[in-house]
Amino acid sequence: MKRSFSVSSVSDEPRPRGDKASTKSRIRDAAITLFADQGVAATGVRAIAAAAGVHPSLIIHYFGTKDGLRVACDKHVAAFVREHKQNVMRSAGRFDVAELRDLGEGPPLMRYLARTLVDGSPHTAALVDEMVNDAVDYLSEGVASGLVRPTEHPYERAALLAIWSLGALALHEHVQRLFGIDLTNLDGAAAVESAYGRVASELLGTGIFRT
């Protein structure tokens, strides 16, 4: 059974001893959840530490500052999107219009991303740039697998597709109002069958204008 991630579930889990990777991941996941719910500015180090079940000094030890922790959260989300998209492109399977979604258990990555895109942080530009560069790479894999048409403008195409996807995520409340689906908490199969999914597939697959 799928278990949703919550701050309480983090603090109630057994605390591994001597496992630095597990401790860092638990701190990061707790931060993602709190940042997604409350925003970065409203979330303190002590609250993150309490949610992760650690002493606040461990956050400073592993991440330096709350700002450093936020950067680690950004990189984790970017890596998640990159890995998922690479898998789709390499398999030459059906294009997934719900590419930005949470898969399985874990913190609310897409809700975090939707929030961080509009919070005005100076780190947002770096995150968007990273995701655009990742898109260049995985779209080239899609070209190699035959899923994606080649282009003379690989960077510009990747940037435009990333902006479209991230823009829809940032405006997820309006997407939900107009299409009845929540991009921050979305089941992939439901997205493909929704009006949003069908129209997105049409636009990406066949375009709009006659040539």
Coordinates of N, CA, C and O in Angstrom, one line a residue, residues 67-196:
D67 N 20.3 27.6 3.9 CA 20.4 27.9 2.5 C 21.1 26.7 1.8 O 20.7 26.3 0.7
G68 N 22.1 26.2 2.4 CA 22.8 25.0 1.8 C 21.9 23.8 1.8 O 21.9 23.0 0.8
L69 N 21.0 23.6 2.8 CA 20.0 22.6 2.8 C 19.0 22.7 1.6 O 18.7 21.8 1.0
R70 N 18.6 24.0 1.4 CA 17.7 24.2 0.4 C 18.3 23.9 -1.0 O 17.6 23.3 -1.9
V71 N 19.6 24.2 -1.2 CA 20.2 23.8 -2.5 C 20.3 22.3 -2.6 O 20.1 21.8 -3.7
A72 N 20.5 21.6 -1.5 CA 20.5 20.1 -1.6 C 19.1 19.6 -2.0 O 19.0 18.6 -2.7
C73 N 18.1 20.3 -1.5 CA 16.7 19.9 -1.9 C 16.5 20.1 -3.4 O 15.9 19.3 -4.0
D74 N 16.9 21.3 -3.9 CA 16.8 21.6 -5.3 C 17.5 20.5 -6.1 O 16.9 20.0 -7.1
K75 N 18.7 20.1 -5.8 CA 19.4 19.2 -6.6 C 18.8 17.8 -6.5 O 18.8 17.0 -7.5
H76 N 18.2 17.4 -5.4 CA 17.5 16.2 -5.3 C 16.3 16.1 -6.2 O 16.0 15.1 -6.9
V77 N 15.5 17.2 -6.2 CA 14.3 17.2 -7.1 C 14.8 17.2 -8.6 O 14.2 16.5 -9.4
A78 N 15.8 18.0 -8.9 CA 16.3 18.0 -10.3 C 16.8 16.6 -10.7 O 16.5 16.2 -11.9
A79 N 17.4 15.9 -9.8 CA 17.9 14.5 -10.1 C 16.8 13.6 -10.3 O 16.8 12.7 -11.2
F80 N 15.7 13.7 -9.6 CA 14.5 12.9 -9.7 C 13.9 13.1 -11.1 O 13.6 12.1 -11.8
V81 N 13.7 14.3 -11.5 CA 13.1 14.6 -12.8 C 14.0 14.1 -13.9 O 13.6 13.4 -14.9
R82 N 15.3 14.3 -13.8 CA 16.3 13.9 -14.8 C 16.3 12.4 -15.0 O 16.2 11.8 -16.1
E83 N 16.3 11.6 -13.9 CA 16.3 10.2 -14.0 C 15.0 9.6 -14.6 O 15.0 8.7 -15.4
H84 N 13.9 10.2 -14.2 CA 12.6 9.7 -14.7 C 12.5 10.0 -16.2 O 12.1 9.1 -17.0
K85 N 12.9 11.2 -16.6 CA 12.9 11.5 -18.1 C 13.9 10.7 -18.9 O 13.6 10.3 -20.0
Q86 N 15.0 10.4 -18.3 CA 16.0 9.6 -19.0 C 15.5 8.2 -19.3 O 15.7 7.6 -20.3
N87 N 14.8 7.7 -18.3 CA 14.2 6.3 -18.4 C 13.2 6.3 -19.5 O 13.1 5.3 -20.3
V88 N 12.3 7.4 -19.6 CA 11.3 7.4 -20.7 C 12.0 7.5 -22.0 O 11.6 6.8 -23.0
M89 N 13.0 8.4 -22.2 CA 13.6 8.6 -23.5 C 14.4 7.4 -23.9 O 14.4 7.0 -25.1
R90 N 15.1 6.7 -23.0 CA 15.9 5.5 -23.4 C 15.0 4.3 -23.8 O 15.4 3.5 -24.6
S91 N 13.8 4.3 -23.2 CA 13.0 3.1 -23.5 C 12.2 3.3 -24.8 O 11.6 2.4 -25.4
A92 N 12.2 4.6 -25.3 CA 11.4 4.9 -26.5 C 9.9 4.6 -26.3 O 9.2 4.2 -27.2
G93 N 9.5 4.7 -25.0 CA 8.1 4.3 -24.7 C 7.1 5.5 -25.0 O 7.5 6.5 -25.6
R94 N 5.9 5.3 -24.5 CA 4.9 6.4 -24.7 C 5.4 7.6 -23.9 O 5.7 7.5 -22.7
F95 N 5.3 8.8 -24.6 CA 5.7 10.0 -23.9 C 4.8 10.3 -22.7 O 3.5 10.2 -22.9
D96 N 5.3 10.6 -21.6 CA 4.5 10.8 -20.4 C 4.3 12.3 -20.2 O 5.2 13.0 -19.8
V97 N 3.1 12.8 -20.4 CA 2.8 14.2 -20.3 C 2.8 14.6 -18.8 O 2.9 15.8 -18.5
A98 N 2.8 13.6 -17.9 CA 2.8 13.9 -16.5 C 4.2 13.7 -15.9 O 4.4 13.1 -14.9
E99 N 5.2 14.3 -16.7 CA 6.6 14.0 -16.3 C 6.9 14.5 -14.9 O 7.8 14.0 -14.3
L100 N 6.3 15.6 -14.5 CA 6.6 16.2 -13.2 C 5.6 15.7 -12.2 O 4.6 16.3 -11.9
R101 N 5.9 14.6 -11.6 CA 5.0 14.0 -10.6 C 5.7 13.2 -9.6 O 6.9 12.8 -9.9
D102 N 5.1 13.0 -8.5 CA 5.8 12.1 -7.5 C 5.5 10.7 -7.8 O 4.4 10.3 -8.3
L103 N 6.5 9.9 -7.7 CA 6.4 8.4 -8.0 C 6.7 7.7 -6.7 O 7.7 7.8 -6.1
G104 N 5.8 6.8 -6.3 CA 6.0 6.0 -5.1 C 6.0 6.8 -3.8 O 5.4 7.9 -3.7
E105 N 6.7 6.2 -2.8 CA 6.8 6.9 -1.5 C 7.8 8.0 -1.5 O 8.7 8.0 -2.3
G106 N 7.7 8.9 -0.6 CA 8.7 9.9 -0.4 C 8.1 11.3 -0.2 O 6.8 11.4 -0.1
P107 N 8.9 12.3 0.0 CA 8.4 13.6 0.2 C 7.8 14.2 -1.0 O 7.9 13.7 -2.2
P108 N 7.0 15.3 -0.9 CA 6.2 15.8 -2.0 C 7.1 16.7 -2.9 O 7.1 17.9 -2.9
L109 N 7.8 16.0 -3.8 CA 8.8 16.7 -4.6 C 8.2 17.7 -5.6 O 8.7 18.8 -5.7
M110 N 7.1 17.4 -6.2 CA 6.5 18.3 -7.1 C 5.8 19.5 -6.4 O 5.8 20.6 -6.9
R111 N 5.3 19.3 -5.3 CA 4.7 20.4 -4.5 C 5.8 21.3 -4.0 O 5.7 22.5 -4.0
Y112 N 7.0 20.7 -3.7 CA 8.1 21.5 -3.3 C 8.6 22.4 -4.5 O 8.9 23.6 -4.4
L113 N 8.7 21.7 -5.7 CA 9.1 22.4 -6.9 C 8.2 23.5 -7.3 O 8.6 24.6 -7.6
A114 N 6.9 23.3 -7.2 CA 5.9 24.3 -7.5 C 6.1 25.5 -6.6 O 6.0 26.7 -7.0
R115 N 6.4 25.3 -5.3 CA 6.6 26.4 -4.4 C 7.9 27.1 -4.6 O 7.9 28.4 -4.6
T116 N 8.9 26.4 -4.8 CA 10.2 27.0 -5.0 C 10.3 27.8 -6.3 O 11.1 28.8 -6.3
L117 N 9.6 27.5 -7.3 CA 9.6 28.2 -8.5 C 9.1 29.7 -8.4 O 9.4 30.5 -9.2
V118 N 8.2 29.9 -7.4 CA 7.6 31.2 -7.2 C 8.0 31.9 -5.9 O 7.5 33.0 -5.6
D119 N 9.0 31.4 -5.2 CA 9.3 32.0 -3.9 C 10.3 33.1 -4.0 O 10.7 33.7 -3.0
G120 N 10.8 33.4 -5.2 CA 11.7 34.5 -5.4 C 13.1 34.3 -4.9 O 13.9 35.3 -4.8
S121 N 13.5 33.1 -4.7 CA 14.9 32.8 -4.2 C 15.9 33.0 -5.4 O 15.6 32.7 -6.5
P122 N 17.1 33.5 -5.0 CA 18.2 33.6 -6.1 C 18.6 32.2 -6.6 O 19.2 32.2 -7.6
H123 N 18.3 31.2 -5.9 CA 18.6 29.8 -6.3 C 17.7 29.3 -7.4 O 18.0 28.3 -8.1
T124 N 16.6 29.9 -7.6 CA 15.6 29.4 -8.6 C 16.2 29.4 -10.0 O 16.0 28.4 -10.7
A125 N 16.9 30.4 -10.4 CA 17.5 30.5 -11.7 C 18.5 29.4 -11.9 O 18.5 28.7 -13.0
A126 N 19.3 29.0 -10.9 CA 20.2 27.9 -11.0 C 19.5 26.6 -11.2 O 19.9 25.7 -11.9
L127 N 18.4 26.4 -10.5 CA 17.6 25.2 -10.6 C 17.0 25.1 -12.0 O 17.1 24.0 -12.6
V128 N 16.4 26.2 -12.5 CA 15.8 26.1 -13.8 C 16.9 25.8 -14.9 O 16.7 25.0 -15.8
D129 N 18.1 26.5 -14.7 CA 19.2 26.2 -15.7 C 19.6 24.8 -15.6 O 19.9 24.2 -16.7
E130 N 19.7 24.2 -14.5 CA 20.1 22.8 -14.3 C 19.0 21.9 -15.0 O 19.4 20.9 -15.8
M131 N 17.8 22.2 -14.9 CA 16.7 21.4 -15.5 C 16.7 21.5 -17.0 O 16.4 20.6 -17.7
V132 N 17.0 22.7 -17.5 CA 17.1 22.9 -18.9 C 18.3 22.1 -19.5 O 18.1 21.4 -20.5
N133 N 19.4 22.2 -18.9 CA 20.6 21.5 -19.3 C 20.3 19.9 -19.3 O 20.7 19.2 -20.2
D134 N 19.6 19.5 -18.3 CA 19.3 18.1 -18.2 C 18.3 17.7 -19.4 O 18.5 16.6 -19.9
A135 N 17.4 18.6 -19.7 CA 16.5 18.4 -20.8 C 17.2 18.2 -22.1 O 16.8 17.4 -23.0
V136 N 18.2 19.0 -22.3 CA 19.0 18.9 -23.5 C 19.6 17.5 -23.7 O 19.5 16.9 -24.7
D137 N 20.1 17.0 -22.5 CA 20.7 15.6 -22.6 C 19.6 14.5 -22.8 O 19.8 13.6 -23.6
Y138 N 18.5 14.6 -22.0 CA 17.6 13.5 -22.2 C 16.8 13.5 -23.5 O 16.4 12.5 -24.0
L139 N 16.6 14.7 -24.0 CA 16.0 14.8 -25.3 C 16.9 14.3 -26.4 O 16.4 13.7 -27.4
S140 N 18.2 14.5 -26.3 CA 19.1 13.9 -27.2 C 19.0 12.4 -27.2 O 19.2 11.7 -28.2
E141 N 18.8 11.8 -26.0 CA 18.6 10.4 -25.9 C 17.3 10.0 -26.5 O 17.2 8.9 -27.1
G142 N 16.3 10.8 -26.5 CA 15.0 10.5 -27.1 C 15.2 10.5 -28.6 O 14.6 9.7 -29.4
V143 N 16.0 11.4 -29.1 CA 16.3 11.4 -30.6 C 17.0 10.1 -31.0 O 16.7 9.5 -32.0
A144 N 18.0 9.7 -30.2 CA 18.7 8.5 -30.5 C 17.8 7.3 -30.4 O 18.0 6.3 -31.2
S145 N 16.8 7.3 -29.6 CA 16.0 6.1 -29.4 C 14.8 6.1 -30.5 O 14.1 5.1 -30.6
G146 N 14.7 7.3 -31.1 CA 13.6 7.4 -32.1 C 12.3 7.9 -31.6 O 11.3 8.1 -32.3
L147 N 12.2 8.3 -30.3 CA 11.0 8.8 -29.7 C 10.8 10.3 -30.1 O 9.7 10.7 -30.2
V148 N 11.9 11.0 -30.2 CA 11.9 12.5 -30.4 C 12.4 12.8 -31.8 O 13.5 12.3 -32.2
R149 N 11.8 13.8 -32.5 CA 12.3 14.2 -33.8 C 13.6 15.0 -33.5 O 13.7 15.8 -32.6
P150 N 14.6 15.0 -34.4 CA 15.8 15.8 -34.3 C 15.5 17.3 -34.6 O 14.4 17.6 -35.2
T151 N 16.3 18.1 -34.1 CA 16.1 19.6 -34.3 C 17.5 20.2 -34.5 O 18.5 19.7 -34.0
E152 N 17.5 21.4 -35.2 CA 18.7 22.2 -35.3 C 18.9 23.1 -34.1 O 19.9 23.8 -34.1
H153 N 17.9 23.1 -33.2 CA 18.0 24.0 -32.1 C 17.8 23.2 -30.8 O 16.7 23.4 -30.1
P154 N 18.6 22.3 -30.4 CA 18.4 21.4 -29.3 C 18.3 22.1 -28.0 O 17.4 21.8 -27.1
Y155 N 19.2 23.1 -27.7 CA 19.1 23.8 -26.5 C 17.8 24.7 -26.4 O 17.1 24.6 -25.3
E156 N 17.5 25.4 -27.4 CA 16.3 26.2 -27.4 C 15.0 25.4 -27.2 O 14.1 25.8 -26.5
R157 N 15.0 24.3 -27.9 CA 13.8 23.4 -27.7 C 13.7 22.9 -26.3 O 12.6 22.9 -25.7
A158 N 14.8 22.5 -25.8 CA 14.8 22.0 -24.4 C 14.4 23.0 -23.4 O 13.6 22.8 -22.5
A159 N 14.9 24.3 -23.6 CA 14.5 25.4 -22.8 C 13.0 25.7 -22.8 O 12.4 25.9 -21.8
L160 N 12.5 25.7 -24.0 CA 11.1 26.0 -24.2 C 10.2 25.0 -23.6 O 9.2 25.3 -22.9
L161 N 10.5 23.7 -23.8 CA 9.7 22.6 -23.2 C 9.8 22.7 -21.7 O 8.8 22.4 -21.0
A162 N 11.0 23.0 -21.1 CA 11.2 23.0 -19.7 C 10.3 24.2 -19.1 O 9.7 24.0 -18.1
I163 N 10.4 25.3 -19.8 CA 9.6 26.5 -19.3 C 8.1 26.2 -19.3 O 7.4 26.6 -18.4
W164 N 7.6 25.5 -20.4 CA 6.2 25.2 -20.5 C 5.8 24.3 -19.3 O 4.8 24.5 -18.6
S165 N 6.7 23.2 -19.1 CA 6.3 22.3 -18.0 C 6.4 22.9 -16.6 O 5.5 22.8 -15.8
L166 N 7.5 23.7 -16.4 CA 7.6 24.3 -15.1 C 6.6 25.4 -14.9 O 6.1 25.7 -13.8
G167 N 6.2 26.1 -16.0 CA 5.2 27.2 -15.9 C 3.9 26.6 -15.5 O 3.1 27.1 -14.7
A168 N 3.5 25.4 -16.1 CA 2.3 24.8 -15.7 C 2.3 24.3 -14.3 O 1.3 24.4 -13.6
L169 N 3.5 23.9 -13.8 CA 3.6 23.5 -12.4 C 3.4 24.7 -11.5 O 2.7 24.6 -10.5
A170 N 4.1 25.8 -11.8 CA 3.9 27.0 -11.0 C 2.5 27.5 -11.0 O 2.1 28.1 -9.9
L171 N 1.8 27.3 -12.0 CA 0.3 27.7 -12.1 C -0.6 26.5 -11.9 O -1.7 26.5 -12.4
H172 N -0.1 25.6 -11.0 CA -0.9 24.3 -10.8 C -2.3 24.6 -10.3 O -3.2 23.8 -10.6
E173 N -2.5 25.6 -9.5 CA -3.8 25.9 -9.0 C -4.8 26.2 -10.1 O -6.0 25.8 -10.1
H174 N -4.3 26.9 -11.2 CA -5.2 27.2 -12.3 C -5.3 26.0 -13.2 O -6.4 25.8 -13.8
V175 N -4.3 25.2 -13.3 CA -4.5 23.9 -14.1 C -5.5 23.1 -13.4 O -6.4 22.5 -14.1
Q176 N -5.5 23.0 -12.1 CA -6.5 22.2 -11.4 C -7.9 22.8 -11.6 O -8.9 22.1 -11.8
R177 N -8.0 24.1 -11.6 CA -9.3 24.8 -11.8 C -9.9 24.6 -13.2 O -11.1 24.4 -13.4
L178 N -9.0 24.6 -14.2 CA -9.4 24.5 -15.6 C -9.5 23.1 -16.1 O -10.4 22.8 -16.9
F179 N -8.7 22.2 -15.6 CA -8.7 20.8 -16.1 C -9.1 19.8 -15.0 O -9.3 18.6 -15.4
G180 N -9.2 20.2 -13.8 CA -9.6 19.2 -12.7 C -8.5 18.3 -12.3 O -8.8 17.2 -11.7
I181 N -7.2 18.6 -12.5 CA -6.1 17.7 -12.1 C -5.1 18.5 -11.3 O -4.9 19.7 -11.6
D182 N -4.5 17.9 -10.4 CA -3.5 18.5 -9.5 C -2.1 18.1 -10.0 O -1.7 16.9 -9.7
L183 N -1.3 18.9 -10.6 CA 0.0 18.5 -11.1 C 1.0 18.3 -10.0 O 2.0 17.7 -10.2
T184 N 0.7 18.7 -8.8 CA 1.6 18.5 -7.7 C 1.4 17.2 -7.0 O 2.2 16.8 -6.1
N185 N 0.3 16.5 -7.3 CA 0.0 15.2 -6.7 C -0.8 14.4 -7.7 O -2.0 14.2 -7.6
L186 N -0.1 13.9 -8.7 CA -0.7 13.4 -9.9 C -0.4 11.9 -10.1 O 0.8 11.5 -10.1
D187 N -1.4 11.1 -10.5 CA -1.1 9.8 -10.9 C -0.9 9.8 -12.4 O -1.7 10.4 -13.2
G188 N 0.2 9.2 -12.9 CA 0.5 9.3 -14.3 C -0.6 8.8 -15.3 O -0.9 9.4 -16.3
A189 N -1.2 7.7 -14.9 CA -2.2 7.1 -15.8 C -3.4 8.0 -15.9 O -4.0 8.3 -17.0
A190 N -3.8 8.6 -14.8 CA -4.9 9.5 -14.8 C -4.6 10.8 -15.6 O -5.5 11.3 -16.3
A191 N -3.4 11.2 -15.5 CA -3.0 12.4 -16.3 C -3.1 12.2 -17.8 O -3.6 13.0 -18.6
V192 N -2.6 11.0 -18.3 CA -2.7 10.7 -19.7 C -4.1 10.7 -20.2 O -4.4 11.1 -21.3
E193 N -5.0 10.2 -19.4 CA -6.4 10.0 -19.8 C -7.2 11.3 -19.6 O -8.3 11.4 -20.0
S194 N -6.6 12.3 -18.9 CA -7.4 13.6 -18.6 C -7.4 14.4 -19.9 O -6.6 14.2 -20.8
A195 N -8.2 15.5 -19.9 CA -8.2 16.5 -21.0 C -6.9 17.1 -21.1 O -6.4 17.3 -22.2
Y196 N -6.2 17.4 -20.0 CA -4.9 18.0 -20.0 C -3.9 17.1 -20.7 O -3.1 17.5 -21.6

